[in-house]
CSV table of C-alpha atoms (C1' of nucleotides) in Angstrom, one decimal:
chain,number,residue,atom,x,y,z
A,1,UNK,CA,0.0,0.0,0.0
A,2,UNK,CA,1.7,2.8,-1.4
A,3,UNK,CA,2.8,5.4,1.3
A,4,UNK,CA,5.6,8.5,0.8
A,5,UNK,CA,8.1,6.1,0.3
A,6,UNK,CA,6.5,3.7,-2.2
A,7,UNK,CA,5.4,6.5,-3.9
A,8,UNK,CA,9.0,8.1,-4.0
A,9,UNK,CA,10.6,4.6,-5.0
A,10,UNK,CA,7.7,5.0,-8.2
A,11,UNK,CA,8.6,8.7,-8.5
A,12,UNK,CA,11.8,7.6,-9.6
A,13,UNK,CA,11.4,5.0,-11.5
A,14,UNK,CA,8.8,6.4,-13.8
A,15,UNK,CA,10.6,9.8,-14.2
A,16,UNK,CA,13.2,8.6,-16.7
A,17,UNK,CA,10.8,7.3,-18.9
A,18,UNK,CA,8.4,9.9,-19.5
A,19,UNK,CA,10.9,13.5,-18.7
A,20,UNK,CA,10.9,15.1,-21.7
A,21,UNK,CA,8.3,13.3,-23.7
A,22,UNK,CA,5.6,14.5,-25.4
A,23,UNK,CA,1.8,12.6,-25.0
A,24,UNK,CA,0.5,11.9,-28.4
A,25,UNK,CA,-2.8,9.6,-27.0
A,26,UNK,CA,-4.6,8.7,-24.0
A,27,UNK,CA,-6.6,6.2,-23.0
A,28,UNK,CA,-8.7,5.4,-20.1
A,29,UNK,CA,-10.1,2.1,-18.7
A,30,UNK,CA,-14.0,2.6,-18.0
A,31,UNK,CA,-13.3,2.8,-14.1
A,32,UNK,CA,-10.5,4.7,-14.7
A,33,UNK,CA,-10.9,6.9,-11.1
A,34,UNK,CA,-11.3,10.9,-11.5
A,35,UNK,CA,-12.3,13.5,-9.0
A,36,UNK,CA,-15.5,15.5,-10.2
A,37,UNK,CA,-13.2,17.4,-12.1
A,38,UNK,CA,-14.2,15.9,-15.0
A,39,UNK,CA,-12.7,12.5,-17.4
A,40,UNK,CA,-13.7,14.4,-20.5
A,41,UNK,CA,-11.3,17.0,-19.6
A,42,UNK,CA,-8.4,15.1,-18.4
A,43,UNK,CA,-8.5,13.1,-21.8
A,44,UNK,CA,-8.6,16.3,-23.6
A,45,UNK,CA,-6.0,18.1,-22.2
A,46,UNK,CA,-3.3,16.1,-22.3
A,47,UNK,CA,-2.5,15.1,-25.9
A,48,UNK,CA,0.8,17.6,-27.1
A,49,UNK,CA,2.0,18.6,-23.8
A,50,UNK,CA,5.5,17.5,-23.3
A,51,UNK,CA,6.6,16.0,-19.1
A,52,UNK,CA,8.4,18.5,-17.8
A,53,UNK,CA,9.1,17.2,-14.2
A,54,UNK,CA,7.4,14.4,-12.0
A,55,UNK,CA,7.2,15.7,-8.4
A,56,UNK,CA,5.8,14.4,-5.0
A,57,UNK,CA,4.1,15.6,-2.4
A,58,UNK,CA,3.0,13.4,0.5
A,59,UNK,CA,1.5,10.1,-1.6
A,60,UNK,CA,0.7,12.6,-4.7
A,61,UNK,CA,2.6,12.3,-7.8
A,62,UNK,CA,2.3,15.1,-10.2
A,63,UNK,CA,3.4,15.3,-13.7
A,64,UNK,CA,4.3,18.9,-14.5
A,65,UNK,CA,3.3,19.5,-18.7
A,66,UNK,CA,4.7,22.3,-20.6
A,67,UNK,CA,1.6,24.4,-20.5
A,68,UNK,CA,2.3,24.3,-16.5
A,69,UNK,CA,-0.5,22.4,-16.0
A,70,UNK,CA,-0.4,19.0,-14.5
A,71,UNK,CA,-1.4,15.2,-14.3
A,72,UNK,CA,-1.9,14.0,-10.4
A,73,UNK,CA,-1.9,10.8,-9.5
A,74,UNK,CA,-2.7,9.4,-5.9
A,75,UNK,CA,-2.3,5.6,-6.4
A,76,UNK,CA,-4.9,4.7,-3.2
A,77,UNK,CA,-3.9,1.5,-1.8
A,78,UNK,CA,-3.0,-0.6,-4.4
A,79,UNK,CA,-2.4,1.9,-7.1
A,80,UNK,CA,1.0,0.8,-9.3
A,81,UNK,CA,2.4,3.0,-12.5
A,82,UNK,CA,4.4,0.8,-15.1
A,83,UNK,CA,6.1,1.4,-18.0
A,84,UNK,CA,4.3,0.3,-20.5
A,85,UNK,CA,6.2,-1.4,-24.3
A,86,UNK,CA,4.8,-0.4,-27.2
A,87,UNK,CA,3.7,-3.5,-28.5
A,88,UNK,CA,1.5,-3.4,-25.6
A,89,UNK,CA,0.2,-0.1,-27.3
A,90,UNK,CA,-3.2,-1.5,-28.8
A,91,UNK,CA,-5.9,-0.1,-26.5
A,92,UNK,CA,-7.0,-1.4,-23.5
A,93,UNK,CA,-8.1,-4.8,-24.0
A,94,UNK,CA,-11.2,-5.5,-21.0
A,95,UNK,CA,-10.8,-9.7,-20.9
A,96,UNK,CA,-6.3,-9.2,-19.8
A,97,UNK,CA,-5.9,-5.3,-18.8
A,98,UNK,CA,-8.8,-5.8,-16.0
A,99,UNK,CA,-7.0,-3.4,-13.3
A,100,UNK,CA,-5.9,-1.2,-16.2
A,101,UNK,CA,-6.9,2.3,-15.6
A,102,UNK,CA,-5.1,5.0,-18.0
A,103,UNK,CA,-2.6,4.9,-20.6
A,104,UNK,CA,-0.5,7.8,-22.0
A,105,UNK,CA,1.6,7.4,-24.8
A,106,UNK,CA,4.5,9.0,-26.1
A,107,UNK,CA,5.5,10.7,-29.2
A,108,UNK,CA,9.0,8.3,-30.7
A,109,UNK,CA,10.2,5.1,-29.4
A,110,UNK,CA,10.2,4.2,-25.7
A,111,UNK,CA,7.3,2.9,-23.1
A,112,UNK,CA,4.3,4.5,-22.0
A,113,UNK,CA,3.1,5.0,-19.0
A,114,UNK,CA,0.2,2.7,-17.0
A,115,UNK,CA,-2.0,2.8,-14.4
A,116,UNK,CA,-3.1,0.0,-13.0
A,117,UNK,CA,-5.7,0.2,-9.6
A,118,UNK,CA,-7.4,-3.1,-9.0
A,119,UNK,CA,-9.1,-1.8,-5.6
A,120,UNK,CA,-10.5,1.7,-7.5
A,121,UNK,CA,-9.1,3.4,-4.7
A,122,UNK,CA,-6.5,5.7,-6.7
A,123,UNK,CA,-7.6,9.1,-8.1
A,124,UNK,CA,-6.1,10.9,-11.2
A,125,UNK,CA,-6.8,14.1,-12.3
A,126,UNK,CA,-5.6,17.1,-14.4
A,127,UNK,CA,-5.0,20.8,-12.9
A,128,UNK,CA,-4.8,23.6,-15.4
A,129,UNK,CA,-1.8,26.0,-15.7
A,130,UNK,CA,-2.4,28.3,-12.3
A,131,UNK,CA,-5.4,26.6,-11.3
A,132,UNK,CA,-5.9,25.9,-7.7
A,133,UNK,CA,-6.0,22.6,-6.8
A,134,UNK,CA,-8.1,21.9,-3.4
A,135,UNK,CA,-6.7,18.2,-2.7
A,136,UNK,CA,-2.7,19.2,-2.8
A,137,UNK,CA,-3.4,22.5,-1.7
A,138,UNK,CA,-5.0,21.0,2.0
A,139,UNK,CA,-1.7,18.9,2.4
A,140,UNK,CA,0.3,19.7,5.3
A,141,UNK,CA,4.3,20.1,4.6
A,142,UNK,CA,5.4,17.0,3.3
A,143,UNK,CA,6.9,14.5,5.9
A,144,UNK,CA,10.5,14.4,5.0
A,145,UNK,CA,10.2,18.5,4.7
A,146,UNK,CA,8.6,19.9,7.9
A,147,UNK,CA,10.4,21.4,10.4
A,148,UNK,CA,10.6,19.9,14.4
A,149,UNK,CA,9.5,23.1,15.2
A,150,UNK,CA,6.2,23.5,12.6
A,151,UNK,CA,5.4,19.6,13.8
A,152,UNK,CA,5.1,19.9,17.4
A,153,UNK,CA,3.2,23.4,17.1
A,154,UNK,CA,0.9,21.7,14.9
A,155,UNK,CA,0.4,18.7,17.5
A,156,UNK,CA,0.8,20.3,20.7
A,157,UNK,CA,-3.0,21.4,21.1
A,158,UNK,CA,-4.5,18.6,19.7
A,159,UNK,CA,-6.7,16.2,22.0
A,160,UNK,CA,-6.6,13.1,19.4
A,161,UNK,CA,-4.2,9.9,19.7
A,162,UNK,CA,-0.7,10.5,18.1
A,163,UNK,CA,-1.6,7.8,15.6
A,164,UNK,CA,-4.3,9.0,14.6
A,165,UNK,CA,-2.9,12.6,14.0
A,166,UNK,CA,0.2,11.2,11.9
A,167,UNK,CA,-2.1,9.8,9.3
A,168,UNK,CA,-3.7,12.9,8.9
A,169,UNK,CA,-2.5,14.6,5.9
A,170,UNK,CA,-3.7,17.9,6.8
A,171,UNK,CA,-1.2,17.8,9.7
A,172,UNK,CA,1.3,16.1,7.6
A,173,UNK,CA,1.6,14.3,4.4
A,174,UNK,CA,2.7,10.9,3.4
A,175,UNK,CA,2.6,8.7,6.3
A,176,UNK,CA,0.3,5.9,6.2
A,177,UNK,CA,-0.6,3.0,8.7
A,178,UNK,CA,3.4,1.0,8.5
A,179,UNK,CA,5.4,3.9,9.3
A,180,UNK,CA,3.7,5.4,11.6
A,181,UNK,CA,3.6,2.3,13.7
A,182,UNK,CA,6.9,2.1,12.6
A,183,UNK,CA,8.1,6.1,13.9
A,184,UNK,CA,6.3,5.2,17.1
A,185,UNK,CA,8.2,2.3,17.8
A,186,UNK,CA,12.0,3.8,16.9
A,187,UNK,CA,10.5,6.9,19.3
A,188,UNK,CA,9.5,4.9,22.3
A,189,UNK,CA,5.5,5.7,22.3
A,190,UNK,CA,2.6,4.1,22.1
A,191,UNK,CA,0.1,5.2,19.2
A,192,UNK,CA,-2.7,6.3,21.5
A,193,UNK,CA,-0.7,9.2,23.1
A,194,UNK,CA,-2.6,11.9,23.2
A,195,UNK,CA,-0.8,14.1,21.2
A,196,UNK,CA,-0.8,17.6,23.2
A,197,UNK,CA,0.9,15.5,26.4
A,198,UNK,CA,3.8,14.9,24.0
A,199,UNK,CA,6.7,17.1,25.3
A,200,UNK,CA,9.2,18.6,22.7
A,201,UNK,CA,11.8,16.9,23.2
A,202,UNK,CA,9.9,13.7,22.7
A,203,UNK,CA,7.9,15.1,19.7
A,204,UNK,CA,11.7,15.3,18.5
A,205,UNK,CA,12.4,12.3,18.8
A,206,UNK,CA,9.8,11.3,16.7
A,207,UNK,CA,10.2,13.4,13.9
A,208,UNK,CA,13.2,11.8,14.0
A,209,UNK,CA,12.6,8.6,14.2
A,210,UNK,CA,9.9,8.7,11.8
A,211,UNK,CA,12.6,10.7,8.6
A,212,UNK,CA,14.8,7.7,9.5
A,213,UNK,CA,11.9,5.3,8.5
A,214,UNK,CA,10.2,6.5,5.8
A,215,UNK,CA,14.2,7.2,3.9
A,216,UNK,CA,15.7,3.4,4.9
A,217,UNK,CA,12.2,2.4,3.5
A,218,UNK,CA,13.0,4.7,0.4
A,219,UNK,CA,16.8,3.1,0.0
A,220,UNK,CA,15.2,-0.2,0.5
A,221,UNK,CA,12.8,-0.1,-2.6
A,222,UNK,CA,9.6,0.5,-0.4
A,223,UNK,CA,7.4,-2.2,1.9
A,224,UNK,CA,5.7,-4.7,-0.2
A,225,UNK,CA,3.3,-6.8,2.3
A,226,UNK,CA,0.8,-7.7,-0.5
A,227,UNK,CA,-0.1,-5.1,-3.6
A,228,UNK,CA,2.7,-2.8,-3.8
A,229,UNK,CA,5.2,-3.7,-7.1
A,230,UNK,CA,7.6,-1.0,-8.2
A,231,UNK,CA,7.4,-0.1,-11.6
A,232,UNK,CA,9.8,-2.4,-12.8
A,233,UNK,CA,7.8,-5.2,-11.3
A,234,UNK,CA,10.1,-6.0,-8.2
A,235,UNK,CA,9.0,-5.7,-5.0
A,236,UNK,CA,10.5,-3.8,-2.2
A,237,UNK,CA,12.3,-4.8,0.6
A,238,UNK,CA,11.6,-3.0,4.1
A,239,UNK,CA,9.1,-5.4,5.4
A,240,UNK,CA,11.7,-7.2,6.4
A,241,UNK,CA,12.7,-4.5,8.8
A,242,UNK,CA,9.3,-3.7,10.1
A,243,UNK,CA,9.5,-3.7,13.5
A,244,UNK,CA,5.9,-4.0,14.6
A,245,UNK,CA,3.4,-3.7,12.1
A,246,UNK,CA,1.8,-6.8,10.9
A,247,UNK,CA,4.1,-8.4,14.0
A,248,UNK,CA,0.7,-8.9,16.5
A,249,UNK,CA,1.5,-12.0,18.9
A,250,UNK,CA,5.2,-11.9,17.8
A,251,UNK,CA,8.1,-11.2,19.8
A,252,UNK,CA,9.6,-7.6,19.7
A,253,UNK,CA,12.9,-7.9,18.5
A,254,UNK,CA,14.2,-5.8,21.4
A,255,UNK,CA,12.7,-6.8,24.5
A,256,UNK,CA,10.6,-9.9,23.7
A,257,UNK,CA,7.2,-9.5,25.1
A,258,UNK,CA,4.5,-10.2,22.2
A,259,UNK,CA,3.4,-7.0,19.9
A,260,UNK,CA,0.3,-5.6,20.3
A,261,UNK,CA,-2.5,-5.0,18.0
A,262,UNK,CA,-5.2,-2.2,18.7
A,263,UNK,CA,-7.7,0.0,16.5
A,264,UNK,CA,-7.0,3.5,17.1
A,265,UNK,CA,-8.9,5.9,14.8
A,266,UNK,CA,-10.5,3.6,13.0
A,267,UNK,CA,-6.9,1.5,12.1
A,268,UNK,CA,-5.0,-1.2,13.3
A,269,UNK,CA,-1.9,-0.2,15.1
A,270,UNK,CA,0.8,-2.4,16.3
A,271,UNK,CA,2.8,-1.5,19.5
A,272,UNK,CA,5.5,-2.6,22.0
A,273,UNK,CA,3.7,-2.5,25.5
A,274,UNK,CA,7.1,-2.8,27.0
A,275,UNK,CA,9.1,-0.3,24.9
A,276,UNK,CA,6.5,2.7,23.9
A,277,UNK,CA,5.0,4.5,26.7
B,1,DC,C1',-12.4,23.7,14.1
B,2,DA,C1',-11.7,18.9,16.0
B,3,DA,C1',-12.9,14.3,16.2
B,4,DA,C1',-15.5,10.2,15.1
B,5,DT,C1',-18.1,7.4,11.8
B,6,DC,C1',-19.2,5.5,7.5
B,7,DC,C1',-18.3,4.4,2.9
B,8,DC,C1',-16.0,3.4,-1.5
B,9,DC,C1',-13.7,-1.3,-3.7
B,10,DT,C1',-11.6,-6.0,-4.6
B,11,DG,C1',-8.2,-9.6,-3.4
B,12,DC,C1',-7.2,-12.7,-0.2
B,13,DA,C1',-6.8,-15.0,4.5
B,14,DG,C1',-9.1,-17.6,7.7
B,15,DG,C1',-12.9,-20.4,9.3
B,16,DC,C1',-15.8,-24.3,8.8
C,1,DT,C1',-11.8,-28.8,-1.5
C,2,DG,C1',-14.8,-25.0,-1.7
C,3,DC,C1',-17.6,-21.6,-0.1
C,4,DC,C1',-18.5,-17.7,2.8
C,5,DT,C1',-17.3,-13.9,5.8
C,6,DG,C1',-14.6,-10.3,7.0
C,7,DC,C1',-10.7,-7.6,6.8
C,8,DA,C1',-7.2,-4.6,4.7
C,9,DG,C1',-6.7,0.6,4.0
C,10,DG,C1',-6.5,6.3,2.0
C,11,DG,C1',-9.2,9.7,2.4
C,12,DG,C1',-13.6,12.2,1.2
C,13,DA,C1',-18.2,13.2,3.0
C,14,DT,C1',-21.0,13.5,6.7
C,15,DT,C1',-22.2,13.9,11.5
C,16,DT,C1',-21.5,15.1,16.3
DNA sequence: CAAATCCCCTGCAGGC
DNA sequence: TGCCTGCAGGGGATTT
């Protein structure tokens, strides 16, 4: 389930292949997954802009075209961009391309790009040149860009369970249910903190522990548990540092007493009783 | 505004 | 073996 660093690991891999290439046709599965924003316009729009850049913020990808507009993709939860060959380029066929949600193709030789969302849960959509955009624009600061400082002034007030507030991507953006289990663990507390009785030097610690997370996940290709492929098909490798989540029953690795599993706002969370107070 | 709840969707694990 | 149930989860909409 793509989070900030599977969406980083696909960030990178897809850039090479479509930077600097111009879209010459697009095509769109039938539950190919737009905001109100309109299909007819997305398809429209894109055909003879060039890919300028590919940027991220939190689990949004956007594709900056040369009329500064732009092509955003959330991938949901099981979300996955591929390079796409071009013998592959014949339309989408319903019987095999089942999970196959948009295509763009490129002007010369080289791939195109897919979008394949077998759980719908993925949104893409297209922002014109200076147009606001309400879903990026609510983000908070990305997680591997805001400050200690900015973090525990936006926490310090709040009344709600520390887990529940790091999966809020008005608060911050990018962290999703593994590494913040994963954050609270390194930081030594337990997800239903209440976030305001956090002191500084412990919201710190988590900022942290939690930049130390989500970039070893980065270097290591991203978590695959079930859905998440990289784009060129491997999978990654940081669930097998996970130190908690999806450990319930298990030993912790540092003290030995079993992990926990609780539902705190509405999503599992896996915690050391021992080792996060 | 903050917090809680429900819902979208499909693949797969677990139970019998 | 095969069927059925329920869970997984990001985040938007709605309610309190």
């Amino acid at each position: 389930m793509p989070e900030l660093p599977e969406v980083e690991v696909t960030r990178r891999q897809m850039a090479p292949v479509v930077l600097q290439r111009t879209v010459v046709r697009v095509l769109a599965g039938p539950a190919l997954p737009v905001f109100p924003e309109g299909r007819g316009r997305l398809l429209r729009r894109l055909p003879g802009r060039q890919i300028e850049d590919v940027e991220r913020h939190g689990k949004y990808l956007a594709f900056r075209l040369s009329d500064r507009s732009a092509l955003v993709i959330h991938l949901g939860m099981t979300g996955r961009l591929v390079a796409r060959p071009i013998s592959a380029q014949c339309g989408i066929r319903p019987a095999t391309d089942r999970h196959l949600r948009l295509v763009l193709e490129f002007s010369g030789p080289g791939p195109g790009l897919a979008f394949y969302d077998p759980r719908q849960f993925g949104r893409v959509f297209w922002v014109g040149p200076m147009e606001p955009c309400k879903r990026l624009d609510r983000l908070g600061p990305d997680a591997l860009v805001i400050t200690a400082s900015d973090f525990f002034r936006r926490i310090r007030e709040r009344q709600a369970a520390i887990k529940g507030l790091l999966l809020d991507q008005k608060l911050l953006a990018g962290v999703g249910n593994i590494y913040a289990d994963e954050a609270l663990f390194f930081a030594g507390l337990r997800p239903q903190r209440r976030a305001g009785k956090i002191t500084e030097e412990n919201c710190d610690r988590l900022l942290t522990a939690l930049r130390r997370v989500l970039l070893q996940a980065i270097a290591a290709g991203g978590t695959t548990t079930r859905d998440f492929l990289r784009p060129d098909g491997n999978t990654g490798s940081y669930q097998e540092a996970l130190q908690v989540y999806g450990r319930a029953g298990k030993p912790c690795f540092r003290c030995g007493r079993p992990i926990q599993r609780e539902v705190i706002a509405q999503r599992s969370a896996h915690y050391c009783a021992k080792c996060q107070s």
